[in-house]
Amino acid sequence: MSMNSFGHLFRVTTWGESHGPALGATVDGCPPGVPLTAEMIQVWLDKRKPGQNKYTTQRREADEVRILSGVFEGVTTGTPIQLMIENTDQRSKDYGDIVEKFRPGHADITYWTKYGIRDYRGGGRSSARETAARVAAGGVAREAIKMLAPDLKITGFMVQMGEHKADNRDMDQIDQNPFWVPDAEAAKTWADYLDGLRKSGSSVGAMIEVIAQNAPAGLGAPVYAKLDTDLSAAMMSINAVKGVEIGAGMQAAMLTGEANADEISMGPDGPVYSSNHAGGILGGISTGQDIVVRFAVKPTSSILTTRKTITKSGENTEIITKGRHDPCVGIRAVPVGEAMMACVILDHMLLHRGQIGSNQGKIG
Ligand SMILES: Cc1cc2nc3c(=O)[nH]c(=O)nc-3n(C[C@H](O)[C@H](O)[C@H](O)COP(=O)(O)O)c2cc1C
């Protein structure tokens, strides 16, 4: 059984737990000749790493990646790339209270029910530490994409925190605030809002959008390897994600046929679409428009408010979860969503190259 891997040709396997000595990813199927250094991957890990400001968990991890194999003289060799990140700031005693109790909203109860063994330290494998390995693999995917489609750009950002939506899409703002939100006003409102929640020991959910611009037309295949199927599965596999949509997504249910179908006309360089309700994917295959995915992340379940729960032996009790937690998981989920987009897109580029090559349909 292989339940820690994803991808068809660009295949990523992640390993490791929150309080083990290290975690990482084995990346198999990366084309040879891709320039790759640890520094190139580190850029993306630095975006996800904890403790960067008061709005994320205060766990202090350098999240320094080491490449153990698959790279020689600065380029990939085509053999498995082993990436390792050491865990350096574990505090297992913070989790003493949850040895016997299940945190409501967390994976404690299901891990126990399924395996009868639970690594309670930091949530073990259910900890978001695992997402560091995905971000590292995404860094590899981004470098390979650069070789195959140099203009392709992947950008993630937050569009909603709790009930507060971002009204603007000023993409230059994304890197200017701790929430990766493309709206300077929203960043200010969210800062006050989250500060209040954090001090009260509560948490809040969020919505994240990830866009791939300049992706080639033709990625994805009917019917079980649709690009939207693989993207949805990839995003849904991120911890705390409870909803995924492509393009108009759930809103499409409220539209008429005329409002929803993006009209097509011929432009100087090929087809031009009047809108993008399809999120850049029709029939599971990319159209060449922006590929647009949104995902909803639930509020952090480890909170300082007293909650009812049960013990392993079945007694009713109460729990307050101490330790260092993210008040809004959505913030650090942004680079994770970008990494999953990069891995899925590269995977489909390789599949397309393998099956179709340059023998593609032409318009005009
Ligand atoms: C980037 C990121 C950070 C997270 N930080 C925390 C945290 O500090 N505390 C916590 O209880 N859960 C956190 N989570 C969520 C848990 O990992 C997740 O809720 C748990 O694995 C249960 O899985 P589920 O929510 O998908 O059902 C985080 C998730 C992500 C993606």
CSV table of C-alpha atoms and ligand atoms in Angstrom, one decimal:
chain,number,residue,atom,x,y,z
A,1,MET,CA,0.0,0.0,0.0
A,2,SER,CA,1.3,3.4,-0.9
A,3,MET,CA,-0.8,6.0,1.0
A,4,ASN,CA,1.9,8.6,1.5
A,5,SER,CA,2.5,9.3,-2.2
A,6,PHE,CA,0.8,11.4,-4.9
A,7,GLY,CA,1.4,12.1,-8.6
A,8,HIS,CA,1.5,9.9,-11.7
A,9,LEU,CA,5.0,10.5,-13.2
A,10,PHE,CA,6.3,13.3,-10.9
A,11,ARG,CA,5.7,11.2,-7.8
A,12,VAL,CA,6.1,12.6,-4.3
A,13,THR,CA,6.3,10.5,-1.1
A,14,THR,CA,6.4,12.4,2.2
A,15,TRP,CA,7.6,10.9,5.5
A,16,GLY,CA,8.1,11.9,9.1
A,17,GLU,CA,6.3,13.2,12.1
A,18,SER,CA,6.1,16.4,14.1
A,19,HIS,CA,8.4,15.3,17.0
A,20,GLY,CA,10.6,12.9,15.2
A,21,PRO,CA,14.2,13.8,14.4
A,22,ALA,CA,13.4,14.8,10.8
A,23,LEU,CA,10.9,14.7,8.0
A,24,GLY,CA,11.1,15.0,4.3
A,25,ALA,CA,10.0,14.0,0.8
A,26,THR,CA,11.3,11.5,-1.8
A,27,VAL,CA,10.7,13.0,-5.2
A,28,ASP,CA,10.8,10.5,-8.0
A,29,GLY,CA,10.3,11.1,-11.7
A,30,CYS,CA,11.9,14.6,-11.9
A,31,PRO,CA,13.4,15.0,-15.4
A,32,PRO,CA,17.2,15.1,-15.5
A,33,GLY,CA,19.2,18.3,-16.2
A,34,VAL,CA,17.0,20.6,-14.0
A,35,PRO,CA,19.3,23.1,-12.2
A,36,LEU,CA,18.6,22.5,-8.5
A,37,THR,CA,20.2,23.7,-5.2
A,38,ALA,CA,18.9,23.6,-1.6
A,39,GLU,CA,18.7,27.5,-1.7
A,40,MET,CA,16.2,27.3,-4.6
A,41,ILE,CA,13.9,25.1,-2.4
A,42,GLN,CA,14.6,27.1,0.7
A,43,VAL,CA,12.9,30.2,-0.7
A,44,TRP,CA,9.5,28.4,-0.5
A,45,LEU,CA,10.2,26.8,2.8
A,46,ASP,CA,11.0,30.2,4.3
A,47,LYS,CA,7.5,31.4,3.2
A,48,ARG,CA,5.8,28.5,5.1
A,49,LYS,CA,8.1,28.3,8.2
A,50,PRO,CA,6.6,28.9,11.6
A,51,GLY,CA,7.3,31.7,14.1
A,52,GLN,CA,7.8,34.5,11.5
A,53,ASN,CA,5.2,36.8,13.1
A,54,LYS,CA,2.7,36.9,15.9
A,55,TYR,CA,-0.1,35.6,13.6
A,56,THR,CA,1.5,32.1,13.2
A,57,THR,CA,2.6,29.4,15.7
A,58,GLN,CA,5.5,30.4,17.8
A,59,ARG,CA,7.3,27.1,17.2
A,60,ARG,CA,10.8,28.1,16.0
A,61,GLU,CA,12.0,25.9,13.2
A,62,ALA,CA,14.7,26.9,10.7
A,63,ASP,CA,13.1,24.4,8.2
A,64,GLU,CA,16.5,24.0,6.5
A,65,VAL,CA,16.3,21.6,3.7
A,66,ARG,CA,19.1,19.2,2.7
A,67,ILE,CA,19.3,17.4,-0.7
A,68,LEU,CA,20.6,13.9,0.0
A,69,SER,CA,20.4,12.4,-3.4
A,70,GLY,CA,19.3,12.9,-7.1
A,71,VAL,CA,21.4,16.0,-7.7
A,72,PHE,CA,25.0,16.1,-9.1
A,73,GLU,CA,27.0,19.2,-9.9
A,74,GLY,CA,23.9,21.4,-9.4
A,75,VAL,CA,21.5,19.6,-11.7
A,76,THR,CA,19.0,16.8,-11.2
A,77,THR,CA,20.2,13.4,-12.4
A,78,GLY,CA,16.8,11.8,-13.1
A,79,THR,CA,17.1,9.5,-10.0
A,80,PRO,CA,15.1,9.9,-6.8
A,81,ILE,CA,15.6,13.2,-5.0
A,82,GLN,CA,15.7,12.8,-1.2
A,83,LEU,CA,14.9,16.0,0.7
A,84,MET,CA,15.3,16.2,4.5
A,85,ILE,CA,14.3,18.8,7.0
A,86,GLU,CA,15.3,18.4,10.7
A,87,ASN,CA,12.9,19.1,13.5
A,88,THR,CA,14.7,21.2,16.0
A,89,ASP,CA,12.1,22.9,18.2
A,90,GLN,CA,9.9,20.1,19.7
A,91,ARG,CA,8.3,20.5,23.1
A,92,SER,CA,6.6,17.2,23.7
A,93,LYS,CA,5.6,18.2,27.3
A,94,ASP,CA,3.1,20.7,25.8
A,95,TYR,CA,1.1,17.7,24.7
A,96,GLY,CA,1.0,15.9,28.1
A,97,ASP,CA,-2.7,16.8,28.5
A,98,ILE,CA,-3.8,15.1,25.3
A,99,VAL,CA,-2.2,11.7,25.9
A,100,GLU,CA,-5.5,10.4,27.2
A,101,LYS,CA,-7.9,12.9,25.7
A,102,PHE,CA,-9.0,13.5,22.1
A,103,ARG,CA,-8.9,17.2,20.9
A,104,PRO,CA,-12.3,18.0,19.3
A,105,GLY,CA,-11.9,18.8,15.6
A,106,HIS,CA,-8.4,17.1,15.4
A,107,ALA,CA,-7.3,13.8,14.1
A,108,ASP,CA,-6.7,12.3,17.5
A,109,ILE,CA,-9.9,10.3,17.8
A,110,THR,CA,-9.7,8.8,14.2
A,111,TYR,CA,-6.0,7.9,14.4
A,112,TRP,CA,-6.7,6.1,17.7
A,113,THR,CA,-9.8,4.4,16.4
A,114,LYS,CA,-8.0,3.2,13.2
A,115,TYR,CA,-4.5,2.3,14.5
A,116,GLY,CA,-4.9,1.8,18.3
A,117,ILE,CA,-1.5,3.7,18.5
A,118,ARG,CA,-1.2,7.4,18.6
A,119,ASP,CA,1.8,9.6,18.6
A,120,TYR,CA,0.3,12.5,20.6
A,121,ARG,CA,3.4,14.6,20.5
A,122,GLY,CA,2.4,17.5,18.3
A,123,GLY,CA,-0.2,15.4,16.5
A,124,GLY,CA,2.5,13.0,15.0
A,125,ARG,CA,1.8,12.5,11.3
A,126,SER,CA,-1.4,14.6,11.4
A,127,SER,CA,0.7,17.6,12.3
A,128,ALA,CA,1.1,20.4,9.7
A,129,ARG,CA,4.9,19.8,10.0
A,130,GLU,CA,4.2,17.3,7.2
A,131,THR,CA,3.3,20.2,4.8
A,132,ALA,CA,7.0,21.3,5.0
A,133,ALA,CA,7.8,18.2,2.9
A,134,ARG,CA,5.2,19.1,0.3
A,135,VAL,CA,6.6,22.7,0.0
A,136,ALA,CA,10.1,21.3,-0.5
A,137,ALA,CA,8.8,19.0,-3.2
A,138,GLY,CA,6.9,21.9,-4.7
A,139,GLY,CA,10.2,23.8,-4.9
A,140,VAL,CA,11.6,21.0,-7.1
A,141,ALA,CA,8.5,21.0,-9.3
A,142,ARG,CA,8.8,24.8,-9.8
A,143,GLU,CA,12.4,24.5,-11.1
A,144,ALA,CA,11.4,21.7,-13.5
A,145,ILE,CA,8.4,23.8,-14.7
A,146,LYS,CA,10.8,26.7,-15.4
A,147,MET,CA,12.6,24.5,-17.9
A,148,LEU,CA,9.4,23.3,-19.6
A,149,ALA,CA,7.2,26.4,-19.5
A,150,PRO,CA,9.4,29.4,-18.5
A,151,ASP,CA,6.4,31.9,-18.4
A,152,LEU,CA,4.2,29.8,-16.1
A,153,LYS,CA,3.6,31.6,-12.8
A,154,ILE,CA,2.0,30.1,-9.7
A,155,THR,CA,0.6,32.6,-7.1
A,156,GLY,CA,-1.3,31.8,-3.9
A,157,PHE,CA,-3.1,34.3,-1.7
A,158,MET,CA,-5.7,34.6,1.0
A,159,VAL,CA,-9.1,35.9,-0.1
A,160,GLN,CA,-11.0,35.6,3.1
A,161,MET,CA,-10.4,35.3,6.9
A,162,GLY,CA,-13.5,34.3,8.8
A,163,GLU,CA,-16.3,36.5,7.6
A,164,HIS,CA,-13.8,39.2,6.3
A,165,LYS,CA,-13.4,39.1,2.5
A,166,ALA,CA,-10.7,40.8,0.6
A,167,ASP,CA,-12.3,43.3,-1.8
A,168,ASN,CA,-9.2,44.0,-4.0
A,169,ARG,CA,-6.9,42.0,-6.1
A,170,ASP,CA,-3.8,44.2,-6.0
A,171,MET,CA,-1.2,41.4,-6.6
A,172,ASP,CA,1.7,43.7,-5.6
A,173,GLN,CA,0.3,43.7,-2.1
A,174,ILE,CA,0.6,39.9,-1.5
A,175,ASP,CA,4.2,40.0,-0.2
A,176,GLN,CA,3.6,43.2,1.7
A,177,ASN,CA,1.6,41.8,4.6
A,178,PRO,CA,1.7,38.7,6.9
A,179,PHE,CA,-1.5,37.3,5.4
A,180,TRP,CA,-0.5,37.1,1.7
A,181,VAL,CA,-3.7,39.1,1.0
A,182,PRO,CA,-3.8,41.2,-2.2
A,183,ASP,CA,-5.6,44.0,-0.4
A,184,ALA,CA,-3.8,46.6,1.9
A,185,GLU,CA,-7.1,47.6,3.7
A,186,ALA,CA,-8.1,43.9,4.3
A,187,ALA,CA,-4.6,43.3,5.8
A,188,LYS,CA,-5.2,46.1,8.4
A,189,THR,CA,-8.6,44.8,9.3
A,190,TRP,CA,-7.5,41.2,9.5
A,191,ALA,CA,-4.5,42.2,11.7
A,192,ASP,CA,-6.8,43.7,14.4
A,193,TYR,CA,-9.3,40.9,14.0
A,194,LEU,CA,-6.8,38.1,14.3
A,195,ASP,CA,-4.9,39.8,17.2
A,196,GLY,CA,-8.2,39.8,19.2
A,197,LEU,CA,-8.9,36.2,18.4
A,198,ARG,CA,-5.3,35.1,19.2
A,199,LYS,CA,-5.4,36.9,22.6
A,200,SER,CA,-8.8,35.3,23.5
A,201,GLY,CA,-7.3,31.8,22.7
A,202,SER,CA,-9.6,31.2,19.7
A,203,SER,CA,-8.9,30.6,16.0
A,204,VAL,CA,-10.6,31.2,12.6
A,205,GLY,CA,-10.9,29.7,9.2
A,206,ALA,CA,-9.9,31.1,5.8
A,207,MET,CA,-10.2,30.8,2.0
A,208,ILE,CA,-7.1,30.6,-0.2
A,209,GLU,CA,-6.9,31.0,-3.9
A,210,VAL,CA,-4.1,29.6,-6.1
A,211,ILE,CA,-3.7,30.7,-9.7
A,212,ALA,CA,-1.4,29.3,-12.4
A,213,GLN,CA,-0.9,31.8,-15.2
A,214,ASN,CA,0.5,31.0,-18.7
A,215,ALA,CA,-0.2,27.3,-18.3
A,216,PRO,CA,-0.2,25.5,-21.7
A,217,ALA,CA,-3.5,24.3,-23.1
A,218,GLY,CA,-3.9,20.5,-23.2
A,219,LEU,CA,-2.9,19.5,-19.6
A,220,GLY,CA,-5.1,16.8,-18.1
A,221,ALA,CA,-6.8,13.7,-19.5
A,222,PRO,CA,-10.3,12.2,-19.5
A,223,VAL,CA,-11.6,10.7,-17.3
A,224,TYR,CA,-9.8,9.6,-14.1
A,225,ALA,CA,-6.8,11.9,-14.6
A,226,LYS,CA,-8.7,15.1,-15.2
A,227,LEU,CA,-6.6,18.1,-14.2
A,228,ASP,CA,-9.4,19.4,-11.9
A,229,THR,CA,-9.7,15.9,-10.3
A,230,ASP,CA,-6.0,15.8,-9.5
A,231,LEU,CA,-5.9,19.4,-8.4
A,232,SER,CA,-8.9,18.9,-6.1
A,233,ALA,CA,-7.4,15.8,-4.5
A,234,ALA,CA,-4.1,17.5,-4.0
A,235,MET,CA,-5.6,20.5,-2.3
A,236,MET,CA,-8.0,18.4,-0.3
A,237,SER,CA,-5.1,16.3,1.0
A,238,ILE,CA,-3.7,19.4,2.8
A,239,ASN,CA,-4.4,19.3,6.6
A,240,ALA,CA,-7.5,21.2,7.6
A,241,VAL,CA,-8.9,21.7,4.1
A,242,LYS,CA,-12.6,21.1,4.0
A,243,GLY,CA,-13.7,22.5,0.6
A,244,VAL,CA,-12.1,22.9,-2.9
A,245,GLU,CA,-13.5,24.7,-5.9
A,246,ILE,CA,-12.3,25.4,-9.5
A,247,GLY,CA,-13.2,28.6,-11.3
A,248,ALA,CA,-16.8,29.6,-10.4
A,249,GLY,CA,-17.0,26.5,-8.2
A,250,MET,CA,-19.9,26.3,-5.9
A,251,GLN,CA,-21.3,29.6,-7.3
A,252,ALA,CA,-21.8,27.8,-10.7
A,253,ALA,CA,-24.9,26.2,-9.2
A,254,MET,CA,-26.5,29.7,-9.1
A,255,LEU,CA,-25.7,30.6,-12.7
A,256,THR,CA,-27.6,30.2,-16.0
A,257,GLY,CA,-26.0,28.6,-19.1
A,258,GLU,CA,-25.5,32.0,-20.7
A,259,ALA,CA,-23.9,33.4,-17.6
A,260,ASN,CA,-21.6,30.5,-17.0
A,261,ALA,CA,-20.2,29.4,-20.4
A,262,ASP,CA,-17.2,31.4,-21.3
A,263,GLU,CA,-17.7,32.7,-24.9
A,264,ILE,CA,-14.9,32.0,-27.3
A,265,SER,CA,-13.6,34.2,-30.1
A,266,MET,CA,-10.5,34.1,-32.3
A,267,GLY,CA,-7.6,36.4,-31.3
A,268,PRO,CA,-4.3,37.0,-33.0
A,269,ASP,CA,-2.6,34.3,-31.0
A,270,GLY,CA,-5.4,31.7,-30.7
A,271,PRO,CA,-8.7,31.4,-28.9
A,272,VAL,CA,-9.8,34.2,-26.5
A,273,TYR,CA,-12.4,33.6,-23.8
A,274,SER,CA,-14.8,36.3,-22.6
A,275,SER,CA,-14.6,35.2,-18.9
A,276,ASN,CA,-13.1,32.3,-16.8
A,277,HIS,CA,-15.9,30.6,-15.0
A,278,ALA,CA,-14.3,27.3,-16.0
A,279,GLY,CA,-11.2,28.1,-14.0
A,280,GLY,CA,-9.1,27.3,-17.0
A,281,ILE,CA,-10.3,23.7,-17.3
A,282,LEU,CA,-12.9,22.1,-19.6
A,283,GLY,CA,-13.4,18.4,-19.8
A,284,GLY,CA,-10.6,17.9,-17.3
A,285,ILE,CA,-8.1,19.6,-19.8
A,286,SER,CA,-6.5,23.0,-19.5
A,287,THR,CA,-7.7,25.7,-21.9
A,288,GLY,CA,-4.7,27.9,-21.7
A,289,GLN,CA,-6.5,30.4,-19.5
A,290,ASP,CA,-5.5,31.0,-15.8
A,291,ILE,CA,-6.0,27.8,-13.8
A,292,VAL,CA,-7.9,29.0,-10.7
A,293,VAL,CA,-8.4,26.9,-7.5
A,294,ARG,CA,-9.8,28.0,-4.2
A,295,PHE,CA,-9.8,26.0,-1.0
A,296,ALA,CA,-11.5,26.5,2.4
A,297,VAL,CA,-9.4,25.8,5.5
A,298,LYS,CA,-11.1,25.2,8.8
A,299,PRO,CA,-10.2,27.1,12.0
A,300,THR,CA,-7.4,25.5,14.1
A,301,SER,CA,-9.0,23.0,16.4
A,302,SER,CA,-6.3,23.3,19.2
A,303,ILE,CA,-7.7,26.3,21.1
A,304,LEU,CA,-7.5,27.6,24.7
A,305,THR,CA,-11.3,27.6,25.2
A,306,THR,CA,-12.6,24.7,27.3
A,307,ARG,CA,-14.3,22.1,25.1
A,308,LYS,CA,-16.1,18.9,25.9
A,309,THR,CA,-14.5,15.6,24.9
A,310,ILE,CA,-13.8,12.0,26.0
A,311,THR,CA,-10.8,10.0,27.1
A,312,LYS,CA,-9.4,6.9,25.5
A,313,SER,CA,-11.2,4.9,28.2
A,314,GLY,CA,-14.5,6.5,27.2
A,315,GLU,CA,-15.1,8.9,30.1
A,316,ASN,CA,-16.6,12.3,29.5
A,317,THR,CA,-14.2,15.1,30.3
A,318,GLU,CA,-13.1,18.6,29.2
A,319,ILE,CA,-10.0,19.8,27.4
A,320,ILE,CA,-8.0,23.0,26.9
A,321,THR,CA,-5.3,22.7,24.3
A,322,LYS,CA,-2.1,24.5,25.3
A,323,GLY,CA,1.1,24.6,23.2
A,324,ARG,CA,2.0,26.7,20.3
A,325,HIS,CA,-0.7,26.8,17.6
A,326,ASP,CA,-1.6,28.8,14.5
A,327,PRO,CA,-4.6,31.0,15.2
A,328,CYS,CA,-5.4,30.9,11.5
A,329,VAL,CA,-4.1,27.8,9.7
A,330,GLY,CA,-4.9,29.5,6.3
A,331,ILE,CA,-1.9,31.9,6.5
A,332,ARG,CA,0.7,29.1,6.3
A,333,ALA,CA,-1.5,27.1,4.0
A,334,VAL,CA,-0.9,29.6,1.1
A,335,PRO,CA,2.6,28.3,0.2
A,336,VAL,CA,1.4,24.7,0.7
A,337,GLY,CA,-1.4,25.3,-1.9
A,338,GLU,CA,1.1,26.8,-4.3
A,339,ALA,CA,3.4,23.7,-3.9
A,340,MET,CA,0.5,21.3,-4.6
A,341,MET,CA,-0.4,23.3,-7.7
A,342,ALA,CA,3.2,23.1,-8.9
A,343,CYS,CA,3.5,19.4,-8.3
A,344,VAL,CA,0.2,18.6,-10.1
A,345,ILE,CA,1.0,20.9,-13.1
A,346,LEU,CA,4.4,19.4,-13.6
A,347,ASP,CA,3.0,15.9,-13.3
A,348,HIS,CA,0.5,16.7,-16.1
A,349,MET,CA,3.1,18.4,-18.2
A,350,LEU,CA,5.2,15.2,-18.1
A,351,LEU,CA,2.1,13.0,-18.8
A,352,HIS,CA,1.3,15.2,-21.8
A,353,ARG,CA,4.8,15.1,-23.1
A,354,GLY,CA,4.8,11.3,-22.7
A,355,GLN,CA,1.5,10.6,-24.5
A,356,ILE,CA,1.0,13.5,-26.9
A,357,GLY,CA,4.4,15.2,-27.4
A,358,SER,CA,4.0,17.9,-30.0
A,359,ASN,CA,1.3,16.0,-31.9
A,360,GLN,CA,-1.4,18.3,-30.6
A,361,GLY,CA,-4.6,19.7,-32.3
A,362,LYS,CA,-4.2,23.1,-33.9
A,363,ILE,CA,-6.8,26.0,-34.2
A,364,GLY,CA,-6.5,28.3,-37.1
B,1,LIG,C1,-0.1,25.2,7.6
B,1,LIG,C2,-1.0,24.5,8.6
B,1,LIG,C3,-0.8,24.8,10.0
B,1,LIG,C4,-1.6,24.1,10.9
B,1,LIG,N1,-1.4,24.4,12.3
B,1,LIG,C5,-2.1,23.8,13.2
B,1,LIG,C6,-1.9,24.1,14.6
B,1,LIG,O1,-1.1,24.9,15.0
B,1,LIG,N2,-2.7,23.4,15.5
B,1,LIG,C7,-3.7,22.5,15.1
B,1,LIG,O2,-4.3,22.0,16.0
B,1,LIG,N3,-3.9,22.2,13.8
B,1,LIG,C8,-3.1,22.8,12.9
B,1,LIG,N4,-3.3,22.5,11.5
B,1,LIG,C9,-4.4,21.6,11.2
B,1,LIG,C10,-4.2,20.2,11.5
B,1,LIG,O3,-3.0,19.7,11.0
B,1,LIG,C11,-5.4,19.4,11.0
B,1,LIG,O4,-6.6,19.9,11.4
B,1,LIG,C12,-5.4,17.9,11.5
B,1,LIG,O5,-4.4,17.2,10.8
B,1,LIG,C13,-6.7,17.2,11.3
B,1,LIG,O6,-6.9,17.0,9.9
B,1,LIG,P1,-8.2,17.6,9.2
B,1,LIG,O7,-8.4,19.0,9.8
B,1,LIG,O8,-7.8,17.7,7.7
B,1,LIG,O9,-9.4,16.8,9.4
B,1,LIG,C14,-2.6,23.2,10.5
B,1,LIG,C15,-2.7,22.9,9.2
B,1,LIG,C16,-2.0,23.5,8.2
B,1,LIG,C17,-2.2,23.2,6.8
